Coordinates of C-alpha atoms and ligand atoms in Angstrom, one line a residue:
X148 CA 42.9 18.8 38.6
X149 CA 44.6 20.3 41.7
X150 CA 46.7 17.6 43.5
X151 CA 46.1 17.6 46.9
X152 CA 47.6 15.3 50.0
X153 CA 45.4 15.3 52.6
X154 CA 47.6 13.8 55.9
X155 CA 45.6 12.6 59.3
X156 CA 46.1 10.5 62.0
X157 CA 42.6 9.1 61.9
X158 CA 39.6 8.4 59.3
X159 CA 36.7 6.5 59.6
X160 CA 35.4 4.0 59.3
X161 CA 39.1 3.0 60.1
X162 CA 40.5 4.5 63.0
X163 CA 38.2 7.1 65.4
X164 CA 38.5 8.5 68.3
X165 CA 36.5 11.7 67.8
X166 CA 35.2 13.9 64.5
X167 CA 38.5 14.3 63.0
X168 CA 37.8 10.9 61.2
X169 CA 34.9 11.8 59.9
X170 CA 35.8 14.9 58.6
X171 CA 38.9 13.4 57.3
X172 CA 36.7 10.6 55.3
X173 CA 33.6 13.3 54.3
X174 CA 35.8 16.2 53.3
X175 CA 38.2 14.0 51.0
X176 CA 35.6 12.4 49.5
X177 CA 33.6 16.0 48.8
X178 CA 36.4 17.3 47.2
X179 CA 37.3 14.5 44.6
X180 CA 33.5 15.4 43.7
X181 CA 34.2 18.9 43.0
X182 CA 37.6 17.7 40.9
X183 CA 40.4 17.8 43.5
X184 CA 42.5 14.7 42.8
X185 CA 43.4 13.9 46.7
X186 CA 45.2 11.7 48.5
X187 CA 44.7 10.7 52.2
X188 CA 47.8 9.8 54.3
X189 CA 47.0 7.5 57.3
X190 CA 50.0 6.1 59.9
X191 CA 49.3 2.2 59.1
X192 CA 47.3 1.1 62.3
X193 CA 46.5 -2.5 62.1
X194 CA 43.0 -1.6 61.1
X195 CA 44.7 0.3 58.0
X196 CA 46.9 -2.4 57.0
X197 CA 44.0 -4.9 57.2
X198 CA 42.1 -3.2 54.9
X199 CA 45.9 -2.9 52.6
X200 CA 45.5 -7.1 52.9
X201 CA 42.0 -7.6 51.9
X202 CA 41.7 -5.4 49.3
X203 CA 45.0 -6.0 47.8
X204 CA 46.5 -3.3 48.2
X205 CA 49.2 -1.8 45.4
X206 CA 53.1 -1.7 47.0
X207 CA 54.2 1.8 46.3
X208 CA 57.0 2.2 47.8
X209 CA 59.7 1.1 50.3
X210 CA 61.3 4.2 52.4
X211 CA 64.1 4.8 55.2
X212 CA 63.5 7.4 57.5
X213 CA 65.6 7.9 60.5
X214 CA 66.5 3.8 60.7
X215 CA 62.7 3.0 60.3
X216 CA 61.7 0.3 57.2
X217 CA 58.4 1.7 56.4
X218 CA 56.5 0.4 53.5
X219 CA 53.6 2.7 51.3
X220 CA 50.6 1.2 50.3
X221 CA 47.9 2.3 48.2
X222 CA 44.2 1.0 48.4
X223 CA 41.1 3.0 48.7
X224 CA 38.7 4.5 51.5
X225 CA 36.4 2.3 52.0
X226 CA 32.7 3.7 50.3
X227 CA 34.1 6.2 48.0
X228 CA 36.9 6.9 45.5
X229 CA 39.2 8.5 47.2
X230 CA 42.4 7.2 47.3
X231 CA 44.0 5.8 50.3
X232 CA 47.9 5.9 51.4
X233 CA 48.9 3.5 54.5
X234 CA 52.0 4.4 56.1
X235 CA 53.5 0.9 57.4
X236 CA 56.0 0.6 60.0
X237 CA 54.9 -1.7 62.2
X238 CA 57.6 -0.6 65.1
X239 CA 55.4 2.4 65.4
X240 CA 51.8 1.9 64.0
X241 CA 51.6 -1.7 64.7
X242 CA 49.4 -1.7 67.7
X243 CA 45.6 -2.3 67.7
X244 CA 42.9 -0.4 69.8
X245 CA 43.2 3.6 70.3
X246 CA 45.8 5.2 68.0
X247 CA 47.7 7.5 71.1
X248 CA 47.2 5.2 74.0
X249 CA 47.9 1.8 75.4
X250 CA 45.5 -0.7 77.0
X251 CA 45.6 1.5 80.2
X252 CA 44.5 4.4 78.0
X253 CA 48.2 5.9 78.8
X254 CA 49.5 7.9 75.7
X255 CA 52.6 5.8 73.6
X256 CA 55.7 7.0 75.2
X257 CA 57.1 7.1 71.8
X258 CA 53.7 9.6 70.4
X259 CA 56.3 12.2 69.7
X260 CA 58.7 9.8 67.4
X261 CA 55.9 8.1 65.8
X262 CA 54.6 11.4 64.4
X263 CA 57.2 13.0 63.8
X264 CA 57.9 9.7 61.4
X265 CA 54.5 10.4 59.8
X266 CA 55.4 13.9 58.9
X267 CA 58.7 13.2 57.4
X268 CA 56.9 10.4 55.5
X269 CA 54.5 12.8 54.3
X270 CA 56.9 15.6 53.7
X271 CA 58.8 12.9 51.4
X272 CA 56.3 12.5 49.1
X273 CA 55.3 16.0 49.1
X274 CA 58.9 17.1 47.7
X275 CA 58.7 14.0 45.6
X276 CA 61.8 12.0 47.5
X277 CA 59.5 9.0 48.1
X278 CA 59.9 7.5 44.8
X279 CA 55.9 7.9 43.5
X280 CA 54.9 9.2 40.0
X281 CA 52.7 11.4 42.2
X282 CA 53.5 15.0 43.9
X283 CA 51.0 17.0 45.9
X284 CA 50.7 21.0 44.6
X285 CA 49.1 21.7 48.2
X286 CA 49.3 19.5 51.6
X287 CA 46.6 19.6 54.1
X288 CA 47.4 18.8 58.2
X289 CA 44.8 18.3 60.5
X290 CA 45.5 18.7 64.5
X291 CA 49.0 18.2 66.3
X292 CA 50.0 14.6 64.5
X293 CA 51.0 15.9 61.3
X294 CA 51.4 19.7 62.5
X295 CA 55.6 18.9 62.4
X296 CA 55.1 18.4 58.3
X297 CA 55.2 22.2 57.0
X298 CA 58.3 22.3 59.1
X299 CA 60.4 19.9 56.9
X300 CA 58.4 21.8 53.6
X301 CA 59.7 25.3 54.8
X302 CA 62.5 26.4 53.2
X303 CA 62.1 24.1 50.1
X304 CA 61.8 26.6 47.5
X305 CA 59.4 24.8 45.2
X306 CA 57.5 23.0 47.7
X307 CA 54.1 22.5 47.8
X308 CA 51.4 24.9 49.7
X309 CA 50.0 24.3 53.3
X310 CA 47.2 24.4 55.3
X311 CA 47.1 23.5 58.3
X312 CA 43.7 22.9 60.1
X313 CA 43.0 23.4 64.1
X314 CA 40.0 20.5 64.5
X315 CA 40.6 21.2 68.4
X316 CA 42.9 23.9 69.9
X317 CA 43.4 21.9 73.4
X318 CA 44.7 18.9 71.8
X319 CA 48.2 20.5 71.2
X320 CA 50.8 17.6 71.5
X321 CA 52.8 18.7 73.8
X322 CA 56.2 16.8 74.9
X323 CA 59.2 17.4 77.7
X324 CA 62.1 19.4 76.4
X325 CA 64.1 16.1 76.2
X326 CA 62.0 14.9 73.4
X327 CA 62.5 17.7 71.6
X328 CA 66.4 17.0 71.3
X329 CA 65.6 13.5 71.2
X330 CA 63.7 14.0 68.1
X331 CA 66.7 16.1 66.4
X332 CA 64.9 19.0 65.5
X333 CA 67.5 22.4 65.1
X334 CA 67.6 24.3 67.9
X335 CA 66.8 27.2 66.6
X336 CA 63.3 26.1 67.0
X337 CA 63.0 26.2 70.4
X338 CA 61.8 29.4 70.5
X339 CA 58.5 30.6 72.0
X340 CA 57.3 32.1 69.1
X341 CA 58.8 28.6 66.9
X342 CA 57.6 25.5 68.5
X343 CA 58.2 26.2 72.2
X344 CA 54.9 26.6 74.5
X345 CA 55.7 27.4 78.3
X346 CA 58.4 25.0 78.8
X347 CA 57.2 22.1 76.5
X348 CA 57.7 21.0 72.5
X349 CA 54.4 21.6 71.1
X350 CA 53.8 19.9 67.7
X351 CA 50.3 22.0 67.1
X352 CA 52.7 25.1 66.8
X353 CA 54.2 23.4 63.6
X354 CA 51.0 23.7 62.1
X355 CA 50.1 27.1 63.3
X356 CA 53.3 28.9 62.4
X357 CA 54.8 27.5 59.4
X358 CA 51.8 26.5 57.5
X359 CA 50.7 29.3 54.3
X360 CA 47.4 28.9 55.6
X361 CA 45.3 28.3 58.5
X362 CA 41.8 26.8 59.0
X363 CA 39.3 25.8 61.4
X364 CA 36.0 24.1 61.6
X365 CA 33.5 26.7 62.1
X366 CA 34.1 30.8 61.6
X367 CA 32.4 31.2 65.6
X368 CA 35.4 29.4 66.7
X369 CA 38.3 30.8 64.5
X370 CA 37.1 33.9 65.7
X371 CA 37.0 32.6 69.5
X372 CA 40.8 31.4 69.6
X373 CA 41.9 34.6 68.9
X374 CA 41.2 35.6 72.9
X375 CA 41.8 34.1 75.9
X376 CA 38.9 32.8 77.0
X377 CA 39.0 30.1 74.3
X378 CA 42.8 30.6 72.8
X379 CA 44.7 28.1 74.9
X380 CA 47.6 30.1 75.5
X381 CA 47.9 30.4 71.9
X382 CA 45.7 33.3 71.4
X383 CA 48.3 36.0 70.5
X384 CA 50.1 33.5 68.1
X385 CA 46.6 33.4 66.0
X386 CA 45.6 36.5 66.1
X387 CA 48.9 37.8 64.8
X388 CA 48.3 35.5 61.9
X389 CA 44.5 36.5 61.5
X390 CA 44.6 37.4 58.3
X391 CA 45.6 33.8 57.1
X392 CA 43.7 32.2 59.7
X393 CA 40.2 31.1 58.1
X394 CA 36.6 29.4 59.5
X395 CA 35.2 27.1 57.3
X396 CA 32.1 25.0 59.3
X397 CA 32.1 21.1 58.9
X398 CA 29.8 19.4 56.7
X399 CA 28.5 15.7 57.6
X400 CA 28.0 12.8 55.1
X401 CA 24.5 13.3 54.3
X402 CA 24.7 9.5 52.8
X403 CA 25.7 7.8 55.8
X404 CA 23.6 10.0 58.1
X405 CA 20.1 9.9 56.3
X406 CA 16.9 8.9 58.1
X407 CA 14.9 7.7 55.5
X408 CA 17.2 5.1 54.4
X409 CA 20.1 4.6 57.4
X410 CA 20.6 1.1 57.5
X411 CA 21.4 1.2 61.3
X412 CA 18.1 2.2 63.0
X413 CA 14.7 0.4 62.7
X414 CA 12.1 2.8 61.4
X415 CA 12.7 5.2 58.5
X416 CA 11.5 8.9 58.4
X417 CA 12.0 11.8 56.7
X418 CA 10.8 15.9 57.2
X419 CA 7.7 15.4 55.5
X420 CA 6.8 12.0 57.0
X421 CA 8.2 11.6 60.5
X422 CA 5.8 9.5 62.4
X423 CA 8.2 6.7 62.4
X424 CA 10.4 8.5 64.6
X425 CA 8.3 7.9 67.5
X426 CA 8.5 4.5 66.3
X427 CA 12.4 4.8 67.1
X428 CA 12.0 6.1 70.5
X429 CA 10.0 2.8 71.3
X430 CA 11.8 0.6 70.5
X431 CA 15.1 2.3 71.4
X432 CA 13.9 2.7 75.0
X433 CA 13.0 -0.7 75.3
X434 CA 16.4 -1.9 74.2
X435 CA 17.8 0.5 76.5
X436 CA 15.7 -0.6 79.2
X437 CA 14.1 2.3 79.3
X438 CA 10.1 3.2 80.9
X439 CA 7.7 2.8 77.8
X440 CA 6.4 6.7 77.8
X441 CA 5.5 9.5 76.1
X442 CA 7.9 11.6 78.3
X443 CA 10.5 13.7 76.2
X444 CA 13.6 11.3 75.8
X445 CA 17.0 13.2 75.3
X446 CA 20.2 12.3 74.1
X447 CA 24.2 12.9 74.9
X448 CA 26.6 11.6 72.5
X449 CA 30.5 12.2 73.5
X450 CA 33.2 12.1 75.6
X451 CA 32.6 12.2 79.5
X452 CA 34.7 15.1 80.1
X453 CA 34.1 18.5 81.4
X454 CA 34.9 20.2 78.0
X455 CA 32.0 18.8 77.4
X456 CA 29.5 20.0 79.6
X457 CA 30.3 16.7 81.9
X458 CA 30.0 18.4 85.1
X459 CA 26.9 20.6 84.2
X460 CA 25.2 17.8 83.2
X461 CA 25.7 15.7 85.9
X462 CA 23.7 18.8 88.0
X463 CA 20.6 18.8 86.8
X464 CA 19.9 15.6 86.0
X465 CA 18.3 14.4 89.3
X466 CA 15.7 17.3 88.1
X467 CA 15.4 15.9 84.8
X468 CA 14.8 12.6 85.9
X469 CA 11.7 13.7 88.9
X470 CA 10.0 15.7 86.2
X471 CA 9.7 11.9 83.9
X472 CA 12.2 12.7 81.2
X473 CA 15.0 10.5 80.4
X474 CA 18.0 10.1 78.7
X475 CA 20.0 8.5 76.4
X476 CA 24.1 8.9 77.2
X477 CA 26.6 7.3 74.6
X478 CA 30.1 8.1 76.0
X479 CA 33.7 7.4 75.3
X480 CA 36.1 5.4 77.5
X481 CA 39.5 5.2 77.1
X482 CA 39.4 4.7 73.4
X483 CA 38.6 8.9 73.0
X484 CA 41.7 10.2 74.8
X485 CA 44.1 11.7 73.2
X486 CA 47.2 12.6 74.6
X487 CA 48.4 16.0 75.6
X488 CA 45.4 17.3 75.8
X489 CA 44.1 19.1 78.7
X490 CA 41.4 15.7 78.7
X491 CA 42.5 13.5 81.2
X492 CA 41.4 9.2 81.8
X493 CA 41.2 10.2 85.7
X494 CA 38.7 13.0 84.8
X495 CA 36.6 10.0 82.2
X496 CA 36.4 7.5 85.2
X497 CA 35.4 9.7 87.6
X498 CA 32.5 10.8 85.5
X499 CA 31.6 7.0 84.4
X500 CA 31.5 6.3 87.9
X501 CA 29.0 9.2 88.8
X502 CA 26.6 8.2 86.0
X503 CA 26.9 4.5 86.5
X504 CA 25.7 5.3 90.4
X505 CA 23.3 7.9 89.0
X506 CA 22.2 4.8 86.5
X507 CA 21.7 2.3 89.6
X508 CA 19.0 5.1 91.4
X509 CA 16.9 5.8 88.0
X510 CA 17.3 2.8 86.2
X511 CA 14.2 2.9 84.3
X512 CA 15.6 7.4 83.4
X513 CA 19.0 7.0 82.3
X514 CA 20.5 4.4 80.5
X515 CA 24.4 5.0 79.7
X516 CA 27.1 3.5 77.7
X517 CA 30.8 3.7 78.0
X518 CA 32.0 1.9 74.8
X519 CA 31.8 4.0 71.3
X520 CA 29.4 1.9 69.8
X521 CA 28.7 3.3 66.1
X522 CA 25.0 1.7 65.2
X523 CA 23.9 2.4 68.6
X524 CA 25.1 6.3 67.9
X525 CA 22.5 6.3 64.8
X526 CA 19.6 4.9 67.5
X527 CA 19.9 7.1 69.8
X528 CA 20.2 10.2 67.5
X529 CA 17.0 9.0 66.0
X530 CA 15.3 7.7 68.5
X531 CA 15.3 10.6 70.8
X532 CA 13.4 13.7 71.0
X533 CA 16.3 16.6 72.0
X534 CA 20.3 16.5 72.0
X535 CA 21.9 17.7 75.2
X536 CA 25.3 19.8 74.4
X537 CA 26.4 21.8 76.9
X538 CA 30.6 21.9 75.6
X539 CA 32.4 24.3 77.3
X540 CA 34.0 25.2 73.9
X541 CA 33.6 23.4 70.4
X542 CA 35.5 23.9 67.2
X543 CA 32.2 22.8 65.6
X544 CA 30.7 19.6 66.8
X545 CA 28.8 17.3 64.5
X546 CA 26.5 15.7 66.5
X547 CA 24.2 18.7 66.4
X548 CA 24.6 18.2 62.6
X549 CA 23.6 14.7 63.2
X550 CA 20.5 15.4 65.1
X551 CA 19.1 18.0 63.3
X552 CA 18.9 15.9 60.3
X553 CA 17.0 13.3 62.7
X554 CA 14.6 16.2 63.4
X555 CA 16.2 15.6 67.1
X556 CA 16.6 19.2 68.4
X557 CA 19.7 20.3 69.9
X558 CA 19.9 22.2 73.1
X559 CA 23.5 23.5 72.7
X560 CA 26.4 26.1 74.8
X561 CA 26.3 28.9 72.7
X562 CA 30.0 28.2 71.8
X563 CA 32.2 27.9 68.5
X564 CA 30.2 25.6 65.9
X565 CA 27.5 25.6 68.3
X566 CA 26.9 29.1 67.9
X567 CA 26.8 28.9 63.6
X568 CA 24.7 25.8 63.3
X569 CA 22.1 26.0 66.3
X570 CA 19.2 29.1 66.0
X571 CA 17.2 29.5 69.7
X572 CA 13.3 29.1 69.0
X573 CA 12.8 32.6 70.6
X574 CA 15.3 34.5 68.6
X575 CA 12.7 36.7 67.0
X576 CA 15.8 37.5 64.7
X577 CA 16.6 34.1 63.4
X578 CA 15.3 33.0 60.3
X579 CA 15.1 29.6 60.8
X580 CA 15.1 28.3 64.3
X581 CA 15.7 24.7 65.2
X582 CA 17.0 24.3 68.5
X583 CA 17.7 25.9 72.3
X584 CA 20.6 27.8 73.1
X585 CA 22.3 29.0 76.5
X586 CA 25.0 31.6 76.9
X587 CA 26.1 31.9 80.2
X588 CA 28.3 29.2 81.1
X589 CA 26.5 27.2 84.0
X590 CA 24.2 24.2 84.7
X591 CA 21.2 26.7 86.1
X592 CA 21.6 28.6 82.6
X593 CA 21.5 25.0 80.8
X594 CA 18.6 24.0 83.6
X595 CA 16.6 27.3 82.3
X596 CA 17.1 26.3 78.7
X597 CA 16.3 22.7 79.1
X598 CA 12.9 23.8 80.8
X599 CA 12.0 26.2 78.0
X600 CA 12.8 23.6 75.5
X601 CA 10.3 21.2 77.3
X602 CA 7.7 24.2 77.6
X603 CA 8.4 24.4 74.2
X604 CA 7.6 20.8 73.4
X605 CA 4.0 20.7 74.5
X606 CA 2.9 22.6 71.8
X607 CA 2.7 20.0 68.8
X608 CA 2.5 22.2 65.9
X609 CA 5.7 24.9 67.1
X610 CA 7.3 21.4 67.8
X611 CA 7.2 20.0 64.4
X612 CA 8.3 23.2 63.0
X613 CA 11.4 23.8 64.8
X614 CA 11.8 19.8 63.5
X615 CA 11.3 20.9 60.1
X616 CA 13.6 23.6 60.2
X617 CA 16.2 21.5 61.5
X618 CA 15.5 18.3 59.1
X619 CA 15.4 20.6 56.2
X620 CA 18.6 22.5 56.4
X621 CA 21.4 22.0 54.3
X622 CA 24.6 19.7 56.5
X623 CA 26.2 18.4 53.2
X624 CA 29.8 19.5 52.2
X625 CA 28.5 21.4 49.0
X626 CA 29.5 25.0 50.2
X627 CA 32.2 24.4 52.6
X628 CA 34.0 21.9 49.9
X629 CA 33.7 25.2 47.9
X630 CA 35.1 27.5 50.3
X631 CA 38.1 24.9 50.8
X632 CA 39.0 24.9 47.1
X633 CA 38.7 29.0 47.0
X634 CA 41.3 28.4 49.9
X635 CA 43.5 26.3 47.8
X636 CA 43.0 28.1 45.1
X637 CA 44.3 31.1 46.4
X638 CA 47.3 30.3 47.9
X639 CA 48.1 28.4 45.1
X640 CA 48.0 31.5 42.9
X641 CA 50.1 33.6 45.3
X642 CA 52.8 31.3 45.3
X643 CA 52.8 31.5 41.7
X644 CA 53.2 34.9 42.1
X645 CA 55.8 34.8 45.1
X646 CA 57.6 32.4 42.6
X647 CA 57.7 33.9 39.5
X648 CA 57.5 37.9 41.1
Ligands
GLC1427 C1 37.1 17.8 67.1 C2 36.2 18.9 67.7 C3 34.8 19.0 67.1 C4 34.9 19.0 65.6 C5 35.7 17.8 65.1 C6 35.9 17.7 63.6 O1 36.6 16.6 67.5 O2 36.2 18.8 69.1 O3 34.2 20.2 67.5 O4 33.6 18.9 65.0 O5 37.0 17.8 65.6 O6 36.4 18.9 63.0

């Protein structure tokens, strides 16, 4: 059994602010199936150390780093077997509501020092210093939070492997110069090609140039990154390193997203059987205070920013709404900001406030909610007829994974997961098509698409095709768990090599 530590800043049903969490719960758990014996790190939010209380959680260990008392626990993740380390120092973690931001939706000022103390912690245990019976032969990062960890691992000589995985490329964690002295890093890594990025500390660059191995969430976008259009100024940095740089797509938790027994929505369906669908849209327009008809009701799931389509959406709309259809929007306040992105809570507001107005002049059209609400994410996916998409770029997105399962067809930016999940209905070439696609980056291009979607829709019989297609294809972790543990495998074997050569 390969030991594996698997280190992340969020995982449901925890801590969320986006589909890092779920990955970090689904792919875990999907791995201990296949054998891995894996261990989740998690800073020790208050929702973490709730869960330490009530399920009474085992004392590990008790750990200085840098002056900080932090305390280990071990429980489980909640649902499956997988085992569960909460890093406690409640200096730094102790503070409820969104894990980077304060009550104002301002990032900590302390982010940098805070995960900078949940690397070390995690690069402790990896080298065995943390007084456990357990060491990791391979770590896993996800995003910029634990991206400074393979720097503390790199020039142990019998270290563990790591792979570091990009879950978004914008989100990059990027601090002043000041808090990279403050933070006592050697100097030598101020270097552009180290961790330096025009002017600033960035902690992604941790990940990205001292991990063995690099991954993201779908092979579209690992390809993407390597160019400007979609690299983030780190474009040349990945592409030098493309031969260690890997796609593997997302899978979903087929258990907890199922329609013919999700516990959340009010009807139950399935591919074979999916009258009761309808059923959903009913009675999930009339809690939404929706108009009672057979008009095609869509969906948008995400954060109200323009990476996601924010702006194109907003568009077209008004020509949505005067043709009957209406839709369902489930955004993201404060709680989805993350800091040092290029995601702003100015640029959140100002689109709440547009589709709050939009809200008041077709009240009966568009119904929209600001707060993540998670049962009311499981209505809408299937209660509604078609997903709207439009991101600008996505590593892989799973809410098309989510609809397609609800037979809830996806109209999608041809972009990054997008691209290897979502086949257009007139793509003679595509074997199984389930959804709409646009290419050219605009709202008249998503307009055109939306409208041949809707063309589209009127015939019953193509209709409940392209929902078979899309209810019957395979979202589980089976392969990609595989093509994770070839990954492990392999760099585990050349280091074996590298060690003993
Ligand atoms: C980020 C990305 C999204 C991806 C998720 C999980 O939220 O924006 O595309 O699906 O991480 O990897």
């Amino acid at each position: 059994m390969t030991r594996v530590l698997f280190v992340t800043s969020e995982v449901h049903p925890l801590v969320r602010t986006g589909g890092l969490a779920d990955v970090s719960a689904s792919l875990p758990e999907a791995l201990g199936h296949i054998g891995y014996d894996i261990n989740i790190l998690l800073p020790g939010y208050p929702e973490a150390l709730k869960l330490t209380r009530d399920t009474g959680a085992l004392h590990k260990a008790r750990l200085w780093v840098d002056s900080y008392d932090v305390n280990l626990w071990q429980t489980r993740l909640p649902g499956t077997a997988v085992t569960l380390w909460v890093v406690d120092c409640a200096q730094l973690f102790g503070r409820s509501g969104n894990p980077y931001t304060n009550s104002k939706g301002q990032p900590w000022k302390d982010n940098a020092r805070r995960f900078q103390l949940f690397a070390k912690v995690g690069a402790k245990i990896a080298l065995g210093k943390a007084g456990l019976s357990w060491t990791p032969e391979l770590v896993h990062c996800n995003d910029w939070q634990s991206a400074l960890l393979p720097i503390y691992l790199e020039l142990i000589p019998d270290r563990p492997s790591t792979v570091f995985t990009i879950h978004n490329l914008a989100s990059q964690g990027l601090f002043p110069r000041d808090t990279f002295r403050n933070l006592g890093l050697p100097e030598h890594l101020w270097s552009y090609d180290l961790l330096e990025f025009k002017g600033q500390l960035a902690f992604i660059k941790g990940g990205l140039v001292f991990s063995d191995r690099i991954t993201t969430v779908s092979p579209a976008y690992a390809e993407e990154i390597q160019h400007p259009e979609f690299g983030c100024g780190l474009e040349n940095l990945l592409h030098q390193r493309r031969h260690e740089l890997a796609g593997i797509l997302n899978g979903i938790d087929t258990r907890t997203w199922n329609p013919e027994n999700d516990p959340h929505i009010p009807h139950h369906f399935g591919s074979e059987d999916i009258k009761s669908k309808r059923l959903c849209r009913f009675q999930l327009q009339r809690d939404l205070g929706l108009e009672q008809t057979e008009s095609p009701l869509f969906c948008f799931v995400g954060r109200l920013v323009e990476r996601k389509g924010l702006d194109w959406l907003l568009d077209i709309l008004p020509a949505l709404f005067r043709r009957g259809c209406k839709l369902a929007l489930l955004g993201d306040e404060s709680s989805h900001r993350e800091p040092g992105t290029q995601e702003s809570g100015s640029e959140e507001r100002k689109y709440e406030g547009e589709l709050a107005k939009l809200a008041r002049q077709w009240p009966l059209r568009l119904s929209v909610t600001f707060e993540y609400d998670e049962g009311l994410a499981h209505r809408i996916t299937a209660g509604s007829d078609m997903l709207l998409m439009p991101s600008r770029f996505e590593p892989c997105g799973l809410n098309q994974l989510y609809s397609l399962r609800y037979g809830t067809v996806p109209i999608v930016h041809q972009v990054g997961g997008l691209r290897d999940t979502v086949f257009d209905a007139s793509d003679s070439s595509s074997k199984r098509p389930n959804g709409f696609c646009f290419d050219i980056p605009d709202a008249s291009a998503f307009l055109a698409t939306i409208e041949r979607a809707l063309r589209f829709y009127e015939n019953r019989r193509a209709w409940r095709r392209l929902q078979e297609n899309a209810m019957t294809g395979d979202y589980s972790w089976n392969h990609s768990a595989r093509l994770y543990s070839d990954l492990y495998q392999n760099i585990l074997a050349e280091r074996q090599h590298a060690i003993w050569d």
